[in-house]
Short mmCIF file of C-alpha atoms and ligand atoms in Angstrom, two decimals:
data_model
loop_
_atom_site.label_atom_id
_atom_site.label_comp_id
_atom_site.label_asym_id
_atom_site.label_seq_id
_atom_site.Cartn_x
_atom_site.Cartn_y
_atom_site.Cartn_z
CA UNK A 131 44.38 38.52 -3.95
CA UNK A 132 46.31 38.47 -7.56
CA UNK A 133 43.52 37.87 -10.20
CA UNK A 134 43.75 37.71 -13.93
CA UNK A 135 41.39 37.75 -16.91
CA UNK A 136 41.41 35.77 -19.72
CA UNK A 137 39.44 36.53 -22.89
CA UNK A 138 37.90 33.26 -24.92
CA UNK A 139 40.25 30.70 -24.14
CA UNK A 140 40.69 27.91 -26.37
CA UNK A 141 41.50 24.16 -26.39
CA UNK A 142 43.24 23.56 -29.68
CA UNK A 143 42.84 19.78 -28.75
CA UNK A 144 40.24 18.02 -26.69
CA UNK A 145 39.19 14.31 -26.80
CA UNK A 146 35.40 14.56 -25.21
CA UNK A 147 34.53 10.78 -26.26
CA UNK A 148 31.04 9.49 -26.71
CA UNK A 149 27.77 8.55 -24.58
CA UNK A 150 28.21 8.89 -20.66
CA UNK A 151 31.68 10.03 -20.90
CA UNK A 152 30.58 12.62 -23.17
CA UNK A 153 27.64 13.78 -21.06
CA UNK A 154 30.89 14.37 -18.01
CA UNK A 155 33.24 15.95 -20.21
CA UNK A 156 31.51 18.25 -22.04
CA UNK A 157 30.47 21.04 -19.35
CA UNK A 158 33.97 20.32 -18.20
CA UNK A 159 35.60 21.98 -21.09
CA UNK A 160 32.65 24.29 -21.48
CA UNK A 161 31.92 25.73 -18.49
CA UNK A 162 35.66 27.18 -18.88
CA UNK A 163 37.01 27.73 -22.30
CA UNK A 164 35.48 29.43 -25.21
CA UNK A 165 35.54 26.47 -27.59
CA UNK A 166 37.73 23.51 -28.14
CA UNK A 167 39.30 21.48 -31.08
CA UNK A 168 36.95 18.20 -30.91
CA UNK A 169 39.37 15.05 -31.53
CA UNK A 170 37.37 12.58 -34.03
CA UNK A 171 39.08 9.45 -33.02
CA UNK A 172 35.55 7.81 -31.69
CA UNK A 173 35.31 3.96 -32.09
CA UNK A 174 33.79 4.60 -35.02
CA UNK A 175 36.02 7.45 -36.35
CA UNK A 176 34.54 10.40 -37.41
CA UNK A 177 35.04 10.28 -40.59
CA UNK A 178 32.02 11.34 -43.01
CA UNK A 179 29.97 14.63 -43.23
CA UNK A 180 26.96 12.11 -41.30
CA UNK A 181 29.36 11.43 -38.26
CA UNK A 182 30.63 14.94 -38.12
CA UNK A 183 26.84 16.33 -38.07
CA UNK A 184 25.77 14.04 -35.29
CA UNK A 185 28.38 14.12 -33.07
CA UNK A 186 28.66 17.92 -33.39
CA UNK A 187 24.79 17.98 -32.65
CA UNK A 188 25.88 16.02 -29.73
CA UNK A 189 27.85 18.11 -28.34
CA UNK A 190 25.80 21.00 -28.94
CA UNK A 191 23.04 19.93 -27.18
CA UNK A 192 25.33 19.42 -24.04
CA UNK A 193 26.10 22.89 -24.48
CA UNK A 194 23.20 24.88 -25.42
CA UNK A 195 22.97 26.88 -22.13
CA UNK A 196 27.04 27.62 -22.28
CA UNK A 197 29.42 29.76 -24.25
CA UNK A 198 31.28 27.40 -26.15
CA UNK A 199 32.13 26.43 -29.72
CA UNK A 200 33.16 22.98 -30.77
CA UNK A 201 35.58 23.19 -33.73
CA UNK A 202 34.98 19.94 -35.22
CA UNK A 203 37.58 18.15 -36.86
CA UNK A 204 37.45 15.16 -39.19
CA UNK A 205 39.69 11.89 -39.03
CA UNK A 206 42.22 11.63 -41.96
CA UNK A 207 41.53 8.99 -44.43
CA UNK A 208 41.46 9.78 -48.26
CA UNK A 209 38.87 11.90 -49.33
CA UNK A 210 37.69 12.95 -52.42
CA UNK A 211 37.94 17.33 -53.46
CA UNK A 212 34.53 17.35 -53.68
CA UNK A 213 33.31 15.73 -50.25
CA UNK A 214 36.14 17.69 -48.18
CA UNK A 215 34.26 21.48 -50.69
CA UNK A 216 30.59 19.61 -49.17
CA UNK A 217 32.38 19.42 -45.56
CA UNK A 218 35.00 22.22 -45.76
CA UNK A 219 32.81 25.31 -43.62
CA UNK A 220 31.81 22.76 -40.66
CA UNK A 221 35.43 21.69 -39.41
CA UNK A 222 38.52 23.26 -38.38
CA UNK A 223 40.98 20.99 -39.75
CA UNK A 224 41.38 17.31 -40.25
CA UNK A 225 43.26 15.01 -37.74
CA UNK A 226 46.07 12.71 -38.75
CA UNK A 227 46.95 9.43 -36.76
CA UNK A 228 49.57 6.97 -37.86
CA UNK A 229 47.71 3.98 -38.02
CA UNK A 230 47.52 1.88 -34.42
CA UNK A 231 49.67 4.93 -32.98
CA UNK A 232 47.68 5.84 -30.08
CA UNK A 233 43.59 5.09 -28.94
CA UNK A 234 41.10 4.62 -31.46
CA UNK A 235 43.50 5.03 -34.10
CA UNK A 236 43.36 1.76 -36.03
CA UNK A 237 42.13 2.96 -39.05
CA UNK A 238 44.88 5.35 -39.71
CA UNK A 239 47.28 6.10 -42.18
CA UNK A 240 49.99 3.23 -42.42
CA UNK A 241 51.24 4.12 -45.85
CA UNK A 242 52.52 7.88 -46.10
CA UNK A 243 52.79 7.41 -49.93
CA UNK A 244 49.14 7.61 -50.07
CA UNK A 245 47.84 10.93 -49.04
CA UNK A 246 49.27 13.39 -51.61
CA UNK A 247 45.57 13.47 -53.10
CA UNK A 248 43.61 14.49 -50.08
CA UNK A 249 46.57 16.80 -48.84
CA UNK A 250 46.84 18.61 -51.86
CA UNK A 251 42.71 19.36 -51.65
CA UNK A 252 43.12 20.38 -47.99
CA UNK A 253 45.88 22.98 -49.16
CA UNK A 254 43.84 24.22 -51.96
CA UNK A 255 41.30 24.54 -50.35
CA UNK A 256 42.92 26.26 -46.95
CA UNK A 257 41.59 22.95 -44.52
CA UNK A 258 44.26 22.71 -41.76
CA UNK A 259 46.09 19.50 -41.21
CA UNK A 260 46.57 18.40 -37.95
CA UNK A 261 49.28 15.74 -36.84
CA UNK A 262 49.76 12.93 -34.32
CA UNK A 263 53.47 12.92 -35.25
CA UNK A 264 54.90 9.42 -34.00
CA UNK A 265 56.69 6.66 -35.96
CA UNK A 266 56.18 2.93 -34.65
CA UNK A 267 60.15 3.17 -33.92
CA UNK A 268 61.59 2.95 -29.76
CA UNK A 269 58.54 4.97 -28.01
CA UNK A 270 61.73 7.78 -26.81
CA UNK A 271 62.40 8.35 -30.43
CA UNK A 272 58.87 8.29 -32.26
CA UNK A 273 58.34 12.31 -32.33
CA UNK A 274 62.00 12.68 -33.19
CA UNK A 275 61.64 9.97 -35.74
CA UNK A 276 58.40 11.72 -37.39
CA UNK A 277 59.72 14.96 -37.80
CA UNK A 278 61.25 13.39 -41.94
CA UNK A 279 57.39 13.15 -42.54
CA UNK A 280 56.63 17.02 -41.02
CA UNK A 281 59.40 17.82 -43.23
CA UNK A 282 57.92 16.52 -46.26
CA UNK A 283 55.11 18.04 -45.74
CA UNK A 284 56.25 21.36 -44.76
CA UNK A 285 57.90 21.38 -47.89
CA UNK A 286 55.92 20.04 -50.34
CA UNK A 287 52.87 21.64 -49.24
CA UNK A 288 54.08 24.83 -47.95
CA UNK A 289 50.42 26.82 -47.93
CA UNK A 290 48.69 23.83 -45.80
CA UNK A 291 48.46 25.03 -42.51
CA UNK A 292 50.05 21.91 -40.48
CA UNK A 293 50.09 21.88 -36.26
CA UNK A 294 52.17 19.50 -34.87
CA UNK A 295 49.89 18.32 -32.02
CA UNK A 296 51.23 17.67 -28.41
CA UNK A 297 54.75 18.39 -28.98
CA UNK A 298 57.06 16.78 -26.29
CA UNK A 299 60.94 17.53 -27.57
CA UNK A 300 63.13 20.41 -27.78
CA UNK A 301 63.92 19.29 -31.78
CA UNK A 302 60.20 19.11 -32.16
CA UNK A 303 59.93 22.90 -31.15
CA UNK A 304 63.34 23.75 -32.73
CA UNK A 305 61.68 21.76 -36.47
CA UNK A 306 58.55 24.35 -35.82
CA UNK A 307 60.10 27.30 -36.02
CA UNK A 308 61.86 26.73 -39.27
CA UNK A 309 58.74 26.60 -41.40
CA UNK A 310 56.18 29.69 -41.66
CA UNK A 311 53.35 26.73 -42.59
CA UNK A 312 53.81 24.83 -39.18
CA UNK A 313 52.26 25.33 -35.61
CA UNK A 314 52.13 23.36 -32.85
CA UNK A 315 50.32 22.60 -29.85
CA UNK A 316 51.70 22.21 -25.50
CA UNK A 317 49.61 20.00 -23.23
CA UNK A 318 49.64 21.46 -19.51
CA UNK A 319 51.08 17.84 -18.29
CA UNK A 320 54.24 17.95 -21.16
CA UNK A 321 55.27 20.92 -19.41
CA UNK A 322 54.72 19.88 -16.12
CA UNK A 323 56.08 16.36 -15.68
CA UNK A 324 58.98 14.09 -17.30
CA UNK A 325 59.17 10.37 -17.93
CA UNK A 326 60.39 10.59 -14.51
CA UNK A 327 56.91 11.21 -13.13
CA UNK A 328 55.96 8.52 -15.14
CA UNK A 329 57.77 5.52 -14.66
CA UNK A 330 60.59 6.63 -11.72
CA UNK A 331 58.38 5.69 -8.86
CA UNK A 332 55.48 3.83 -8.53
CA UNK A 333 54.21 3.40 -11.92
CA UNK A 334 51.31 6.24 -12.77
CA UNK A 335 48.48 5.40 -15.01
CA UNK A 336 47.29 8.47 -14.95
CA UNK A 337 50.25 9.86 -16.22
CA UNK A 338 50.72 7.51 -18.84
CA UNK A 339 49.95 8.88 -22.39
CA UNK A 340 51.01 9.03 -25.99
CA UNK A 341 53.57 10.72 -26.87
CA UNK A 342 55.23 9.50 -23.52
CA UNK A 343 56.69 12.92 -21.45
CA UNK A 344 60.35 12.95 -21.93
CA UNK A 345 63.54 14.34 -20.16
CA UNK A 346 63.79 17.77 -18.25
CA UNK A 347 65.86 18.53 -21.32
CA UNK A 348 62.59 18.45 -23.58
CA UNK A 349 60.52 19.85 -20.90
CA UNK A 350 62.46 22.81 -20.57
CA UNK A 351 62.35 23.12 -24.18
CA UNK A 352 58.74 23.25 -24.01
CA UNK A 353 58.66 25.69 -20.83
CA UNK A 354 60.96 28.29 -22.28
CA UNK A 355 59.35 28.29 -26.00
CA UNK A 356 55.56 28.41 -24.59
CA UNK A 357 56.90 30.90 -21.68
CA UNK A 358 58.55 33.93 -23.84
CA UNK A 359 55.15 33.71 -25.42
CA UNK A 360 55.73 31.61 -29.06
CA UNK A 361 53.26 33.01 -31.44
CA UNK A 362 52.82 29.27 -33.08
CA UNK A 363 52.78 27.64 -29.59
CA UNK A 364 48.95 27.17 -28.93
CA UNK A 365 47.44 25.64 -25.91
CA UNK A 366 45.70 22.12 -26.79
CA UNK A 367 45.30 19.56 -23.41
CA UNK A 368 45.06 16.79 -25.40
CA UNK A 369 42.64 16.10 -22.37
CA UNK A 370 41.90 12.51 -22.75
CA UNK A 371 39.68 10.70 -20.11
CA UNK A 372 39.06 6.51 -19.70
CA UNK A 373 37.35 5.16 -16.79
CA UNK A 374 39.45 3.71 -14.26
CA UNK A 375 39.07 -0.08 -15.24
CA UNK A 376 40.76 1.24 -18.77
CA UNK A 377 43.60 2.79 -16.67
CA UNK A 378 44.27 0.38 -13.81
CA UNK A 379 44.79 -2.89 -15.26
CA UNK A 380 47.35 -5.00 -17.51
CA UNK A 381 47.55 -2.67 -21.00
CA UNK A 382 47.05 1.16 -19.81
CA UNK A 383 45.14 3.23 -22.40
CA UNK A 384 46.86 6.11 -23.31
CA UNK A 385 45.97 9.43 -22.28
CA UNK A 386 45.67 12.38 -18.82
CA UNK A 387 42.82 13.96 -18.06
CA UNK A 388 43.73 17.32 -17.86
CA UNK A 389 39.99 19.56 -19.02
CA UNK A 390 39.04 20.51 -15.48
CA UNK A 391 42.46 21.41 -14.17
CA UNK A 392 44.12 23.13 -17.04
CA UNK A 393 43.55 26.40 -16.97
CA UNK A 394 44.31 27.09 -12.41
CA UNK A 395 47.25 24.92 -13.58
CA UNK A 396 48.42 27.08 -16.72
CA UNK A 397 47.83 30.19 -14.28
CA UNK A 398 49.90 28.27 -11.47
CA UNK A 399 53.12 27.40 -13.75
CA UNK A 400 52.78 30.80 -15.71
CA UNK A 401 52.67 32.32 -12.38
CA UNK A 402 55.86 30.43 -10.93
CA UNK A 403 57.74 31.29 -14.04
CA UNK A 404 56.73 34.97 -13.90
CA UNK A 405 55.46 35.19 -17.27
CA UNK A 406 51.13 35.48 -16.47
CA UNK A 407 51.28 37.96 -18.77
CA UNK A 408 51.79 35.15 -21.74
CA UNK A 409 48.89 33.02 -20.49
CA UNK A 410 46.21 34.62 -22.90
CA UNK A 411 48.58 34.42 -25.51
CA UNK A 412 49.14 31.09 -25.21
CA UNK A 413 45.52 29.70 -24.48
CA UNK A 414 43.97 31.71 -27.31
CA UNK A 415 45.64 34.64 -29.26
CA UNK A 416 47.88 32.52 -30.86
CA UNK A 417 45.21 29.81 -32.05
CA UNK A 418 43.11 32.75 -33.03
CA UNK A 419 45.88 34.26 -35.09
CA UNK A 420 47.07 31.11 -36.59
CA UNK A 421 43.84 29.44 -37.32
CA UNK A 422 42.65 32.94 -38.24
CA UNK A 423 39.55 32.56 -35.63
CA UNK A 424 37.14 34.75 -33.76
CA UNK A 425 35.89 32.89 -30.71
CA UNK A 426 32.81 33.64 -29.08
CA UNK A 427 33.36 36.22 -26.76
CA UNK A 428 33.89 35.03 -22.68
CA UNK A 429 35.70 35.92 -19.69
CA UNK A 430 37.11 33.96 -17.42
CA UNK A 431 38.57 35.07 -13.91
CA UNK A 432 41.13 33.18 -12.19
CA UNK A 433 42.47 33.91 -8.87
CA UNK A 434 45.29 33.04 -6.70
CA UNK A 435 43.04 31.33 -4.28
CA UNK A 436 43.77 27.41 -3.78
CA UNK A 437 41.93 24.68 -4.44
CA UNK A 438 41.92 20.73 -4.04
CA UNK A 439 41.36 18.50 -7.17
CA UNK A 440 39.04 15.98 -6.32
CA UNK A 441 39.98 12.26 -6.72
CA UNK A 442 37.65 11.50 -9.35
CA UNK A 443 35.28 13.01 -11.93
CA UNK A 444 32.63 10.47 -12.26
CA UNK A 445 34.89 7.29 -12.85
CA UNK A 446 38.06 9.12 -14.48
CA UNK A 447 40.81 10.17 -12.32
CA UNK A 448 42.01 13.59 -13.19
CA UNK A 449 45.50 15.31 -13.41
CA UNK A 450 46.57 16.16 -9.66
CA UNK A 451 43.85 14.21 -8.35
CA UNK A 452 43.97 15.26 -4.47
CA UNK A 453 46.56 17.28 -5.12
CA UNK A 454 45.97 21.37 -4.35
CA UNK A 455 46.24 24.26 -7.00
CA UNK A 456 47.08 27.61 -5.97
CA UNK A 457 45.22 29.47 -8.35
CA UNK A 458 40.94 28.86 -9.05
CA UNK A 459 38.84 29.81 -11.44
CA UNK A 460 36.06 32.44 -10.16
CA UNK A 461 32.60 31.17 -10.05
CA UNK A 462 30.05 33.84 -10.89
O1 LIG B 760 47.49 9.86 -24.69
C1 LIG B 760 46.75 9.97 -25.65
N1 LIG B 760 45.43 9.71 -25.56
N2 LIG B 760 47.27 10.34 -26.82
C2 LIG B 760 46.53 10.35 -27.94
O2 LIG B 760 47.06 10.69 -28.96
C3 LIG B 760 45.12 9.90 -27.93
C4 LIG B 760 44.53 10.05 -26.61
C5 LIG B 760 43.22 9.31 -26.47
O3 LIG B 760 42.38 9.44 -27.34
O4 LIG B 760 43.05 8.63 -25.46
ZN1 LIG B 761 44.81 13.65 -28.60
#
């Protein structure tokens, strides 16, 4: 039976939520990967050095008995030098939303005029940015339409580390490589399914998330860039769970919940596209290399061995819910 082994892999971007939802996701992501970028867009954001400690205690206690570090990350609003110096050593970076963009994102930035200050502290003092990069123009165009601000801030700031999160387009991953200060993060689904999956059919909930997939054009894009093995292409799920009454009903919440799938399903489309040999590159040498981390150290087997994806984890409906994977993670 074909096995691989993956050293440490990393989510570079994981919503784990609050409360009972928490309590589910948590071993979800930590019972395979190595650690995970923690998204702070909570109902109440996390966005002071209070929040950050308690949620990250959170999380750590859900974890004690696993090998797993949560990179915390704070939500962007404008900070002071001297709070982000307090705050700098407990987070990997600090997450930017466009204001009403996507869930839990309200308090956002709606003015882009505004955040020289805090940007120019992150880049002194080396704190990653990282980007939801949508406008509020025709939901095809958004990421396309963002890419003036990336730009800017490529350019203006050009020793801030800045990750384009979830990148959909080919002109997304074609804007990345142009500037040495910008990486960006895949989700398993944007390389696996198009608008098409989305909307063609029946109309899928679960499919339905922010940015929206886009053509075979963009996915290809994607498939090819992350495939060869992109050194600034890191893996990040942008897992995003909500219970089933936030999914199935009039206004959708944004988001797939990928965590307990993703990495049979990153060995499964690696595998079809002959390039297994990229997987640990993508799901944690280039995050390690980019973010300049050293993960703690585990190993995780998969094997071509298939499984079926059960319909639901507690009261969220997965990615390929009932559907069968061809590759498992071993158990030991
Ligand atoms: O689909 C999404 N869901 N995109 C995001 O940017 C946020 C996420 C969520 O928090 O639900
Ligand atoms: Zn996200």
């Amino acid at each position: 039976m074909t096995e691989i082994t993956i050293t440490s892999p990393l989510d570079m971007h994981l919503h784990l939520r609050q409360g009972d939802m928490l309590r589910l996701t948590t071993p979800l992501s930590a019972d395979f990967f190595a650690g995970g970028v923690i998204m702070p867009n909570l109902i109440e954001p996390v966005d002071s050095v209070d929040r950050l400690n308690t949620y990250h205690s959170e999380i750590q206690a859900l974890c004690k008995d696993k090998v797993f570090e949560p990179y915390m990350t704070l939500f962007f609003k404008q900070y002071k030098k001297a709070e982000l110096e307090q705050v700098k050593d407990r987070i990997i970076g600090i997450k930017l939303y466009p204001a009403g963009i996507t869930t839990q994102s309200e308090n956002g930035v709606s003015d882009f005029t505004t955040i020289e200050e805090t940007v120019s502290a992150m880049e002194e003092l080396q704190i990653p940015l990282l980007v939801h990069g949508e406008s509020n123009g025709f939901v095809m165009d958004r990421e396309q339409e963002f890419l003036s601000v990336y730009q800017t801030l490529a350019e203006n700031f050009p020793d801030l580390h800045i990750i384009m999160e979830h990148i959909t387009t080919a002109d997304s991953v074609e804007f990345m490589e142009r500037y040495d200060n910008v990486s960006a993060t895949v989700t398993l689904h944007h390389l696996m399914i198009t608008l098409d999956d989305v909307i063609g059919d029946l109309m899928r909930p679960d499919l339905f998330c922010k940015p929206i997939a886009k053509t075979q054009e963009d996915r290809s894009a994607l498939r090819n860039a992350v495939f060869s093995g992109h050194p600034k292409l890191m893996f990040g799920s942008d897992s995003a769970p909500h219970p089933r009454h936030k999914k199935e009903c009039i206004g959708c919440a944004a988001g797939v919940f990928t965590a307990p799938v993703a990495l049979p399903l990153l060995a499964q489309i690696f595998d079809e596209a002959g390039s297994l040999d990229q997987l640990q590159n993508f799901v944690s040498t280039s995050a390690c290399q980019r973010y300049q981390l050293t993960p703690p150290q585990k190993t995780i087997r998969l094997q071509q061995k298939p499984w079926t994806v059960p319909d639901f984890y507690g009261d969220v409906t997965p990615f390929y819910a009932g559907k069968t994977i061809g590759w498992s993670v071993v158990r030991t």
